[in-house]
Each structure stands twice: as C-alpha cells, then as structure tokens.
XYZ file of C-alpha atoms in Angstrom:
558
model
C 101.893 119.976 6.405
C 98.692 119.695 5.121
C 96.701 121.758 2.347
C 93.255 121.179 1.241
C 92.484 123.388 -1.915
C 89.309 124.600 -2.772
C 88.842 124.312 -7.540
C 90.814 123.656 -9.458
C 91.516 125.365 -13.128
C 94.051 128.025 -13.118
C 94.487 129.142 -9.529
C 93.660 126.063 -7.873
C 95.675 124.446 -9.715
C 98.579 126.683 -10.301
C 98.482 126.824 -6.511
C 99.037 122.831 -5.821
C 102.216 122.111 -8.926
C 103.382 125.078 -6.958
C 103.132 123.914 -3.126
C 104.809 120.673 -5.010
C 107.768 121.783 -6.244
C 108.268 123.707 -3.119
C 108.013 121.240 -0.405
C 108.582 117.025 -1.604
C 106.358 115.674 1.995
C 103.340 118.084 2.466
C 100.301 116.629 1.801
C 98.437 118.541 -0.637
C 94.822 117.284 -1.863
C 92.823 119.569 -4.540
C 88.544 119.481 -3.701
C 86.540 120.245 -7.166
C 83.281 119.702 -7.795
C 83.727 119.395 -11.309
C 84.675 116.450 -13.518
C 87.380 118.338 -14.764
C 90.334 120.359 -12.418
C 92.306 122.024 -15.046
C 90.991 122.723 -18.005
C 91.651 126.133 -21.560
C 89.346 127.866 -20.635
C 90.653 130.144 -22.581
C 90.573 128.218 -25.755
C 86.415 126.299 -24.839
C 85.067 128.644 -27.516
C 87.912 127.735 -30.597
C 86.707 124.035 -29.820
C 83.150 124.895 -30.910
C 84.176 127.342 -34.067
C 86.332 123.692 -34.340
C 89.645 125.152 -34.326
C 90.605 122.811 -31.695
C 89.533 119.801 -33.475
C 90.669 117.834 -30.352
C 88.316 117.859 -27.428
C 91.140 116.340 -24.465
C 93.734 118.791 -25.839
C 91.275 120.941 -23.746
C 91.588 118.780 -20.130
C 95.040 120.643 -19.324
C 95.638 117.958 -16.360
C 93.461 115.252 -15.205
C 93.983 113.687 -11.892
C 95.851 111.149 -12.498
C 98.680 113.283 -14.143
C 97.885 115.503 -11.046
C 98.960 112.205 -9.130
C 101.829 111.003 -11.265
C 103.133 114.074 -11.610
C 103.186 116.227 -7.991
C 102.139 113.166 -6.042
C 98.172 115.659 -5.116
C 95.139 113.094 -4.577
C 92.741 115.237 -6.542
C 88.716 114.605 -6.068
C 86.658 115.464 -8.587
C 83.001 115.059 -8.583
C 83.327 116.703 -4.446
C 81.896 119.609 -3.491
C 82.971 122.013 -0.968
C 79.526 122.258 0.907
C 81.198 124.002 4.555
C 84.746 125.840 5.895
C 84.766 125.928 9.722
C 87.812 127.764 10.932
C 87.139 126.954 14.362
C 88.484 123.131 13.748
C 90.440 124.171 10.008
C 87.561 121.231 8.326
C 85.992 121.496 5.296
C 82.614 119.588 4.696
C 82.736 117.796 1.242
C 79.756 115.915 -0.102
C 80.584 113.125 -2.655
C 78.495 114.180 -5.625
C 78.681 110.499 -7.236
C 77.155 108.776 -3.759
C 76.266 111.497 -2.184
C 78.344 111.130 0.922
C 79.440 113.670 3.205
C 82.960 113.815 4.513
C 85.076 115.925 6.819
C 88.306 117.183 5.295
C 91.019 118.714 8.231
C 93.930 121.263 6.734
C 97.297 123.247 7.909
C 96.502 125.891 4.965
C 93.920 126.177 3.004
C 93.526 127.748 -0.389
C 89.951 128.597 -1.628
C 90.146 129.009 -5.576
C 85.749 128.507 -6.654
C 86.360 130.586 -9.525
C 83.324 132.449 -11.084
C 80.218 132.192 -12.799
C 78.698 132.784 -15.908
C 75.793 136.388 -15.020
C 72.618 134.568 -15.979
C 70.256 137.598 -16.340
C 66.348 137.487 -14.542
C 64.519 137.067 -18.480
C 61.781 135.779 -19.134
C 62.218 132.274 -20.710
C 65.831 132.327 -19.930
C 65.357 128.753 -18.900
C 64.592 127.333 -22.637
C 67.464 124.691 -23.918
C 68.155 127.200 -26.766
C 69.866 129.098 -24.263
C 73.370 128.721 -23.026
C 76.150 130.039 -21.187
C 79.833 129.129 -21.607
C 81.929 128.548 -19.073
C 83.978 125.158 -18.425
C 83.648 121.568 -20.567
C 79.678 120.644 -19.954
C 79.255 124.419 -21.607
C 80.857 123.612 -24.599
C 79.465 120.435 -25.078
C 75.659 121.610 -24.674
C 76.971 123.510 -27.252
C 78.762 120.798 -29.168
C 76.799 118.647 -29.876
C 72.917 121.532 -29.871
C 75.406 122.449 -33.139
C 76.025 119.101 -34.496
C 72.422 117.719 -33.414
C 70.030 120.250 -34.254
C 72.029 122.030 -37.515
C 70.302 125.430 -36.301
C 71.114 128.448 -38.484
C 71.125 131.624 -36.632
C 72.993 132.554 -33.234
C 72.551 135.332 -30.829
C 74.714 136.665 -28.817
C 73.901 138.556 -26.101
C 77.176 140.749 -24.603
C 80.474 142.257 -27.030
C 82.839 141.578 -24.173
C 86.102 138.999 -24.943
C 84.100 135.484 -25.030
C 81.102 136.769 -26.154
C 83.601 138.134 -29.689
C 85.053 135.536 -29.619
C 81.508 133.185 -30.409
C 80.784 135.222 -32.212
C 83.556 134.191 -34.874
C 83.221 130.129 -34.007
C 79.701 130.269 -34.335
C 80.094 131.874 -38.221
C 83.264 129.947 -38.768
C 80.349 126.748 -37.699
C 78.024 127.907 -40.334
C 75.592 130.213 -38.044
C 74.456 133.423 -38.584
C 75.240 135.409 -36.089
C 73.845 138.438 -34.413
C 76.095 140.142 -31.468
C 73.384 141.641 -28.969
C 75.728 144.489 -26.672
C 73.420 147.101 -23.734
C 77.059 149.717 -23.739
C 77.195 150.957 -27.619
C 80.596 149.336 -28.262
C 81.768 145.806 -28.439
C 84.697 145.155 -25.930
C 84.476 147.372 -22.806
C 88.233 147.368 -22.279
C 88.447 149.751 -25.751
C 86.931 153.180 -25.542
C 84.455 153.803 -28.678
C 87.285 155.775 -31.285
C 89.286 152.417 -31.307
C 86.165 149.744 -30.697
C 84.987 151.364 -34.144
C 86.915 149.654 -36.712
C 86.440 146.144 -34.878
C 82.823 147.237 -35.513
C 83.757 147.975 -38.779
C 85.378 144.627 -39.670
C 82.708 141.979 -38.187
C 79.917 143.261 -39.937
C 82.202 143.261 -42.844
C 82.880 139.380 -42.132
C 79.228 138.875 -42.008
C 78.553 139.061 -38.198
C 75.302 141.671 -37.293
C 75.822 144.377 -34.155
C 72.758 145.614 -32.082
C 74.136 147.599 -29.900
C 72.982 150.720 -27.687
C 70.201 147.829 -27.048
C 69.505 145.048 -24.103
C 66.919 142.026 -24.073
C 63.961 142.307 -22.736
C 62.728 138.787 -22.616
C 63.029 135.065 -24.559
C 60.380 133.489 -25.921
C 60.268 129.744 -27.611
C 57.492 128.979 -29.805
C 60.503 125.582 -31.813
C 62.687 128.928 -32.052
C 63.588 131.914 -30.419
C 62.364 135.334 -30.368
C 64.481 138.326 -28.505
C 62.574 140.700 -27.328
C 64.960 143.596 -27.075
C 64.289 147.523 -25.675
C 63.825 148.476 -29.761
C 62.522 146.380 -31.643
C 63.169 142.127 -31.877
C 65.101 139.433 -33.235
C 64.324 136.058 -34.509
C 67.196 132.591 -33.456
C 67.410 129.007 -33.474
C 69.187 129.669 -30.653
C 71.708 132.460 -27.879
C 74.274 132.035 -26.071
C 74.435 134.340 -22.880
C 77.795 136.169 -22.004
C 77.060 139.194 -20.068
C 80.082 138.755 -17.766
C 80.529 136.641 -14.655
C 80.456 137.108 -10.601
C 82.933 135.777 -7.966
C 81.554 132.595 -6.540
C 81.929 133.795 -2.814
C 79.091 131.839 -1.123
C 81.525 129.328 0.995
C 83.962 132.221 2.105
C 80.797 134.535 2.790
C 79.498 131.591 5.115
C 82.678 130.897 7.494
C 82.781 134.853 7.635
C 85.325 135.206 5.018
C 84.661 139.361 4.772
C 83.698 140.480 0.967
C 83.817 143.138 -0.907
C 80.180 145.293 -2.681
C 80.858 143.443 -5.528
C 80.982 139.856 -3.785
C 84.990 139.766 -4.508
C 86.947 137.679 -2.002
C 88.505 140.774 -0.275
C 92.709 139.006 0.894
C 96.112 140.909 1.186
C 98.885 141.054 -1.052
C 100.325 138.032 0.147
C 96.363 136.194 -0.654
C 95.275 136.317 2.125
C 91.917 136.030 3.040
C 90.985 137.611 6.795
C 90.854 134.354 7.802
C 94.230 132.715 9.209
C 95.338 130.459 7.470
C 93.109 130.683 4.970
C 93.356 132.061 1.217
C 91.996 133.138 -1.738
C 93.312 132.965 -5.613
C 91.656 133.797 -8.767
C 88.246 135.360 -10.355
C 86.464 135.365 -7.092
C 89.042 137.881 -5.784
C 89.466 141.133 -5.456
C 92.567 142.556 -7.327
C 94.217 146.405 -6.817
C 93.965 147.365 -10.393
C 97.777 148.020 -10.979
C 97.351 151.728 -12.663
C 94.739 153.457 -10.396
C 95.609 151.923 -7.278
C 92.058 151.586 -6.330
C 89.910 148.157 -5.926
C 89.474 146.427 -8.816
C 87.270 143.094 -10.475
C 89.537 141.897 -13.638
C 89.079 137.984 -13.811
C 91.665 137.346 -15.767
C 93.820 133.513 -16.438
C 97.725 135.139 -16.101
C 96.708 137.009 -12.714
C 94.690 134.327 -10.820
C 97.758 131.592 -12.391
C 100.276 133.759 -10.845
C 98.163 134.092 -7.328
C 98.377 130.146 -7.913
C 101.785 130.831 -7.194
C 101.910 133.939 -4.703
C 99.365 132.166 -1.974
C 101.567 129.134 -2.277
C 104.717 130.722 -1.883
C 103.712 132.320 1.514
C 102.122 129.678 2.373
C 105.938 127.852 2.237
C 107.356 131.208 3.946
C 109.253 132.861 0.978
C 107.208 136.326 1.043
C 105.991 137.306 -1.908
C 103.595 139.681 -2.605
C 100.611 140.472 -5.647
C 101.087 143.708 -7.238
C 98.165 144.650 -9.044
C 96.177 143.680 -12.393
C 96.931 146.163 -15.430
C 94.105 144.262 -16.919
C 96.188 143.080 -20.838
C 94.123 140.869 -23.064
C 94.769 140.318 -26.402
C 91.047 138.788 -29.085
C 91.985 137.065 -32.570
C 88.335 137.612 -34.209
C 89.200 136.231 -37.379
C 92.567 138.071 -38.653
C 92.073 140.763 -36.720
C 93.866 141.145 -33.178
C 92.464 142.655 -30.304
C 95.266 144.344 -27.405
C 94.500 146.374 -24.788
C 96.986 147.159 -20.978
C 96.018 149.287 -17.828
C 93.372 152.355 -18.852
C 91.340 153.153 -21.164
C 89.503 157.039 -21.067
C 86.242 156.158 -18.591
C 88.496 153.325 -16.180
C 91.480 156.843 -15.930
C 88.689 159.362 -15.269
C 86.941 157.177 -13.256
C 90.499 156.594 -11.657
C 90.587 160.098 -11.127
C 93.442 161.195 -12.981
C 94.701 163.671 -15.116
C 96.018 162.480 -18.068
C 96.502 163.209 -22.829
C 96.738 161.107 -25.003
C 98.394 159.883 -28.671
C 97.419 157.813 -31.585
C 99.267 157.021 -34.417
C 98.598 154.315 -37.247
C 101.502 152.634 -38.412
C 102.531 149.672 -40.218
C 103.635 146.301 -38.836
C 106.535 145.703 -40.491
C 108.366 147.771 -43.181
C 106.215 149.341 -45.861
C 108.437 147.906 -48.487
C 108.310 144.538 -48.045
C 105.527 142.659 -48.994
C 102.509 142.535 -46.587
C 102.634 145.435 -43.928
C 99.388 146.269 -43.086
C 98.638 149.103 -40.577
C 97.858 148.939 -36.906
C 95.801 151.984 -34.599
C 97.227 152.603 -32.247
C 95.978 155.017 -28.693
C 98.188 155.078 -25.373
C 96.724 157.097 -22.457
C 99.829 159.093 -19.932
C 99.686 161.061 -16.773
C 99.648 164.903 -18.582
C 101.872 165.886 -14.817
C 103.970 162.601 -14.925
C 104.209 161.224 -18.402
C 103.938 157.967 -16.899
C 102.327 155.427 -19.018
C 98.180 154.253 -18.195
C 97.565 152.752 -20.699
C 97.399 151.375 -24.528
C 94.749 149.776 -26.974
C 95.842 148.157 -30.322
C 93.704 147.543 -33.156
C 95.353 145.790 -36.068
C 96.868 142.144 -37.690
C 99.729 141.171 -37.787
C 102.752 142.510 -34.976
C 100.103 144.115 -33.005
C 99.746 141.161 -29.509
C 104.090 141.965 -29.560
C 103.887 146.544 -29.469
C 101.466 145.500 -26.287
C 103.553 143.407 -24.852
C 105.901 145.682 -24.717
C 103.667 148.347 -23.325
C 102.608 146.095 -20.593
C 105.679 145.866 -19.696
C 106.890 149.014 -19.910
C 103.499 150.239 -17.329
C 104.191 146.934 -15.200
C 108.045 149.132 -14.993
C 106.614 152.489 -14.332
C 107.968 154.295 -17.428
C 107.055 156.963 -18.957
C 105.012 157.831 -23.349
C 108.622 159.618 -23.931
C 110.549 156.269 -22.115
C 109.363 154.384 -25.816
C 111.584 156.782 -28.005
C 114.874 155.436 -26.324
C 113.688 152.301 -26.245
C 115.635 149.503 -29.462
C 113.434 146.325 -30.076
C 114.580 144.108 -33.032
C 114.351 145.298 -36.227
C 114.554 143.123 -40.430
C 112.035 144.821 -43.183
C 109.879 141.167 -42.001
C 109.318 142.179 -38.877
C 109.247 145.650 -38.133
C 110.767 149.060 -39.436
C 113.497 150.937 -38.152
C 110.893 153.435 -35.934
C 108.308 150.671 -34.215
C 105.092 151.280 -33.817
C 105.968 151.567 -30.874
C 108.673 154.264 -30.625
C 106.947 156.183 -32.777
C 103.904 156.341 -30.023
C 107.509 157.476 -28.377
C 108.408 160.105 -30.513
C 104.607 161.675 -31.348
C 104.467 161.719 -27.683
C 107.319 163.219 -27.296
C 106.444 165.880 -29.043
C 103.228 167.131 -28.054
C 104.385 167.006 -24.502
C 107.482 169.675 -25.763
C 105.561 171.237 -27.323
C 106.462 170.866 -30.829
C 103.597 170.132 -31.852
C 99.169 170.745 -30.008
C 96.537 167.888 -31.175
C 92.466 168.143 -31.238
C 90.856 165.293 -32.026
C 87.941 163.310 -33.548
C 84.707 164.431 -30.598
C 86.218 168.036 -31.878
C 85.636 168.213 -35.140
C 81.864 168.799 -35.278
C 82.586 171.737 -33.025
C 85.039 173.377 -35.215
C 82.651 173.274 -38.355
C 80.236 176.000 -36.710
C 83.710 177.548 -35.331
C 84.353 180.472 -36.923
C 87.240 181.767 -35.440
C 88.482 178.678 -36.717
C 90.753 177.400 -39.408
C 90.114 173.706 -40.832
C 93.332 172.599 -43.387
C 93.869 169.036 -44.866
C 96.839 169.133 -46.183
C 95.985 165.267 -47.949
C 95.599 164.242 -51.943
C 92.890 165.052 -54.367
C 91.984 161.187 -54.940
C 92.195 161.063 -51.086
C 90.251 164.249 -50.667
C 87.298 163.140 -53.656
C 86.661 160.100 -51.077
C 85.003 161.906 -47.719
C 86.270 165.327 -46.037
C 85.461 167.084 -42.844
C 83.285 169.476 -44.241
C 84.326 173.297 -44.385
C 88.099 172.499 -44.766
C 90.652 174.380 -47.433
C 92.393 171.881 -49.217
C 96.206 171.781 -49.368
C 98.187 169.397 -49.791
C 100.901 169.103 -47.820
C 104.153 169.339 -50.746
C 102.162 172.620 -52.047
C 101.273 173.963 -48.550
C 104.501 176.391 -48.738
C 103.534 177.456 -51.729
C 100.143 178.225 -50.706
C 99.878 179.847 -47.256
C 98.328 183.461 -48.339
C 95.685 181.172 -48.808
C 94.649 180.511 -44.842
C 94.093 183.788 -42.976
C 96.575 184.462 -40.025
C 94.641 186.009 -37.308
C 92.850 182.271 -36.748
C 93.735 179.251 -35.053
C 94.402 176.512 -37.471
C 93.509 173.195 -37.766
C 94.635 170.070 -39.411
C 93.957 167.097 -40.815
C 95.806 164.045 -43.255
C 94.740 160.790 -43.763
C 96.785 159.440 -40.214
C 98.233 162.371 -38.272
C 101.732 162.310 -39.547
C 101.772 164.388 -43.309
C 99.302 167.170 -40.153
C 101.785 167.055 -38.234
C 104.241 168.043 -40.710
C 102.228 170.849 -42.234
C 101.864 172.130 -38.265
C 105.475 172.645 -37.565
C 105.266 174.682 -41.175
C 103.002 176.351 -40.048
C 103.985 176.938 -36.297
C 107.099 178.090 -38.173
C 105.175 181.058 -40.288
C 103.528 182.319 -37.116
C 100.307 180.148 -37.525
C 98.553 178.906 -34.089
C 98.527 175.264 -35.264
C 96.785 171.913 -33.891
C 96.842 168.546 -35.876
C 93.636 166.082 -35.769
C 95.019 163.308 -33.666
C 94.711 159.785 -35.559
C 93.837 162.311 -38.264
C 90.873 161.474 -40.496
C 90.975 157.402 -40.765
C 90.016 156.895 -37.358
C 87.279 160.522 -37.493
C 86.224 159.018 -40.910
C 85.479 155.513 -38.912
C 84.625 156.893 -35.472
C 81.347 159.268 -37.693
C 79.881 155.864 -39.994
C 79.845 153.739 -36.668
C 77.837 156.139 -34.700
C 75.905 156.433 -37.735
C 74.983 152.921 -38.314
C 72.424 151.119 -35.576
C 70.992 148.035 -36.876
C 67.676 148.351 -37.402
C 65.407 145.494 -35.339
C 62.259 145.832 -36.386
C 62.473 144.688 -40.510
C 63.287 141.281 -37.402
C 59.085 140.881 -36.126
C-alpha cells in the first residue's frame, strides 16, 4: 500500500512516523512545497530574540533523517497542484525544475496547515512589513534586524505569536508597540485576567495600543501606521492577526469545507472523499467542552490528529475526541496559560456557568521565592463540571493548568479538585495546593457557605443605598486604595464592631484576594447578616479598573 502525505511539519510528519512504526512495508511519500519538512514553528520567535542561538535547532527532521530512520520518501520544494480522486493521483510540480508529474496513492493525507492573514491594507507590500509562520519568514526578519538595525517595531495583533514576538523584539533591543483591535491581549483570556498581563508587559517597556486597528501603512524611509485613532511610526512591522486554513487544494477536488474554509472531517480524520484524510491547522475540529465546530490551530492537536489518521489507515480504530485549546505563553518571566472555555465562548456555547477566582502562592510562603498566581475557573451550574480555566502568574502556572486541563478531559467537577492528592514540599507547593484551593472555594459557593459578587458589580453597588460595602483589610492596605464608600473594619476587629454594620441591608465584603473576606462573611452570616464576598478581591478589582482607564495616546506619535 502507498500513502501520500501533502504537507509536513506537525500533522504530516507525525502521520508519516506513525505509519512507518505500524507498517514497515508501506510506501510513504511526503510532498512539501517548502524547504523544510519538519521544523519547530513555535520556537521561531525565540530564535529572533536570541534565546535560541543555533538556527539548526529549529529543524526537527530533514529529508535525509526521515529517509534513514523512517524509510520515507520526503520531497521538499514539491508542490501539490491538484488532487484527482477518481484516478487517485496527485498532480505535483517540482518548484526548482518546473517539472510536473503525477503521483499515485492508495491513501492520501492532507496536512496543508494554515497561512498568516495578510489584511487588505494599503502598504502591506512594504519590505519592512513581515509575517511569521515558517523558517524563511524567520530568516527575513532576523536578516532585516541584523543588517538594517531597526530601532523600533510595531506588532499588529496581540495573540500568542504577537505577544511572543513583542517580547523577543524587545530582547533584541527594539522599542516595541503592540496594536490590538480588541480590548485585551491573548483572546482566550477574559479581560479581567488579561489586566495583569497588560500591566506587566507595560512595566517591561512595551507599549500597548488596544481597541484600535490599522487603516493603512506608508513607507517613507520609516513606516507610518495610520490607526482608527491616531498614528504611530516604526522601522518595521510584524503582522500577526491570525491564520486562515490553507484549504484551496481540498476545495478544488470537491472535499467539503465549512464556512470558514476549514476541511470538514469525521472523528477518524476522514474527509467526505473516500481514502482522503486531513489533519492539522486546516481542519475543522469539535470544541471539547461546547461540542460545537471550531477552528483551533495548535501543534499538540495536529500531532495527535496525524497519529489518528495513520492508525485508521492501518485499520486501528482511533478517534479524535475534540480540542480543548490548552495553551501556555511565556512573557519575560510571566506565564499565561488557558484551557477550555472563557466567558465569551461559554456564553456563545449557551452554557449556564458560574466562576471562581483565587490568588495563591506558587509554593509555601515561608520558603523563599514564592509568587502568587491568579486563577480563574468556570464551571457548569447544574452539574459542577469544569468548563475552563485561566492562570496568570510566574513559577508553577503550567503544572496547575495541566492538572485542570486533565480534569476537564476526564469530565471532573470543580469540587473534585478539592480532593486531588498533589505533590507537596515547600519549594514546590503548599499543603493546600492552588488547585485544591480552587476546589475548596467553589465547594463553599456551591454548598451555600458563601455568596459572591464580582468586580463588574462594584460600580452599581457603590450607587446602591440599599447595600453596605465593607473592607476588612488592614489600615496600611486601605491607605493604598479602596472602594469608595466602603466601611473599613479590619477582619481581626470585626467581631467586636458588628454594631457598625446595618443589619437590614446586604453586606458586600472585600479584602485583598477574597480569603479574609470569606472569613468575614462566615462571621457575618452566622450573626444574621446577608453577606457577599468579592471574588478575586480588591487586587483583581483594582487591576481591572486600572487597565480599563489606561489608554496609550497615539496622537503624540504623529
């Protein structure tokens, strides 16, 4: 049997390797129109920033290594031009010679990937405007920096790649501005969790222009970028506004696509044309949580899909169960990680959810170096099933998110996190790990031990004469800032000052993180008060309000 794979990198290369492990005698051909069959595209920004020194480290496999280890015929610079399902052939063009030939197949796997979106904006053709998707893109950016010595750069798009590029351009010595059409960076985050990221990235010297889009680009020796509001200038620009599935080849041969242009496949990664499979960034997936069709181009799912397609070709029943969107981002010393639904996708998916925030240390507070991380989790009200989580912090963020992502995959409830037995030693965690704490807090809410209110309720409550706001932090904390109109009674003095709090109104309590105010609510509720705890505390509220009021003035760049 002969299997032809169109496209390498994550999906195609993993499919080829799996096919060979399963069938030593199969003929396997990879057709790759680019120069590289398998490379670390997630590592490209770090080569530009100098974190990865050796360019060769980005190349995971070569045609020669594939041949020697997996006995696979890898043909780089061979572009598939047409698929002929009736004849079961692929029309191929050798890009270096111009020769066109037909390649037959018994099974065909499409792994064409996705291409960077290049908006229809005047000035995109400038040689100072770049996208980043592959090694040649990386070489162009790296060469431009080394030869032209630009002093400044604009990154358009605040997703994972855009933020990673901003960090690495800053490390390369450039003055960097990120322009993002949305109100916050990193779309899988909710705004409240992105607020800490905004403050941190600005502290690192990167300027943020949010709620603003590019209208045009002009190149007069230096780039001038006209925005919806104002303009900014720089020596180079990275366009990082997302990717679109590279699915024209599939469309031309009659394979079904969805409205977004993604190749439609079943759970076995089969298209609707017999003996043709598709994997990777070009395919439609099912969102694991909402069970709705989605486009989530990530390397981990692409690798798994390649393996599943290979299994099914070799008559091993294997199914892809959906994509959670688990992802992690390094931003200087900060770590940002997400999995499953955020509030926007939960609403779009019609989910009835509640949410929990905690602010916990990466390890025992008495062991040197502990830093707090902000964690937000969503769960389904009716079942308690975990729907998604977001973590922003420093040390230990990735392992906590991985635990929660695993819990989601196995259908756990938010309260199940309380019972997990996780590794503990002072340098690594606390006896009550942040994941456990997330479960404890949710359990208290679900069982009615405490009611909560949120940062977005505060402005309304400040104007509500029928509500009492109570701050139970210390005097020193309150002097740094507080919610206007809140009564201040430190927690340790609360029992002796209950008479100061009206009993005929609900009481809305806050502390720094929500922990002391929970204790205050327990005291108050057992003394006959109707009490609510500020989820995430003053710290979260202040961070969000500060960032909502913060806007970079682009008019001064004219």
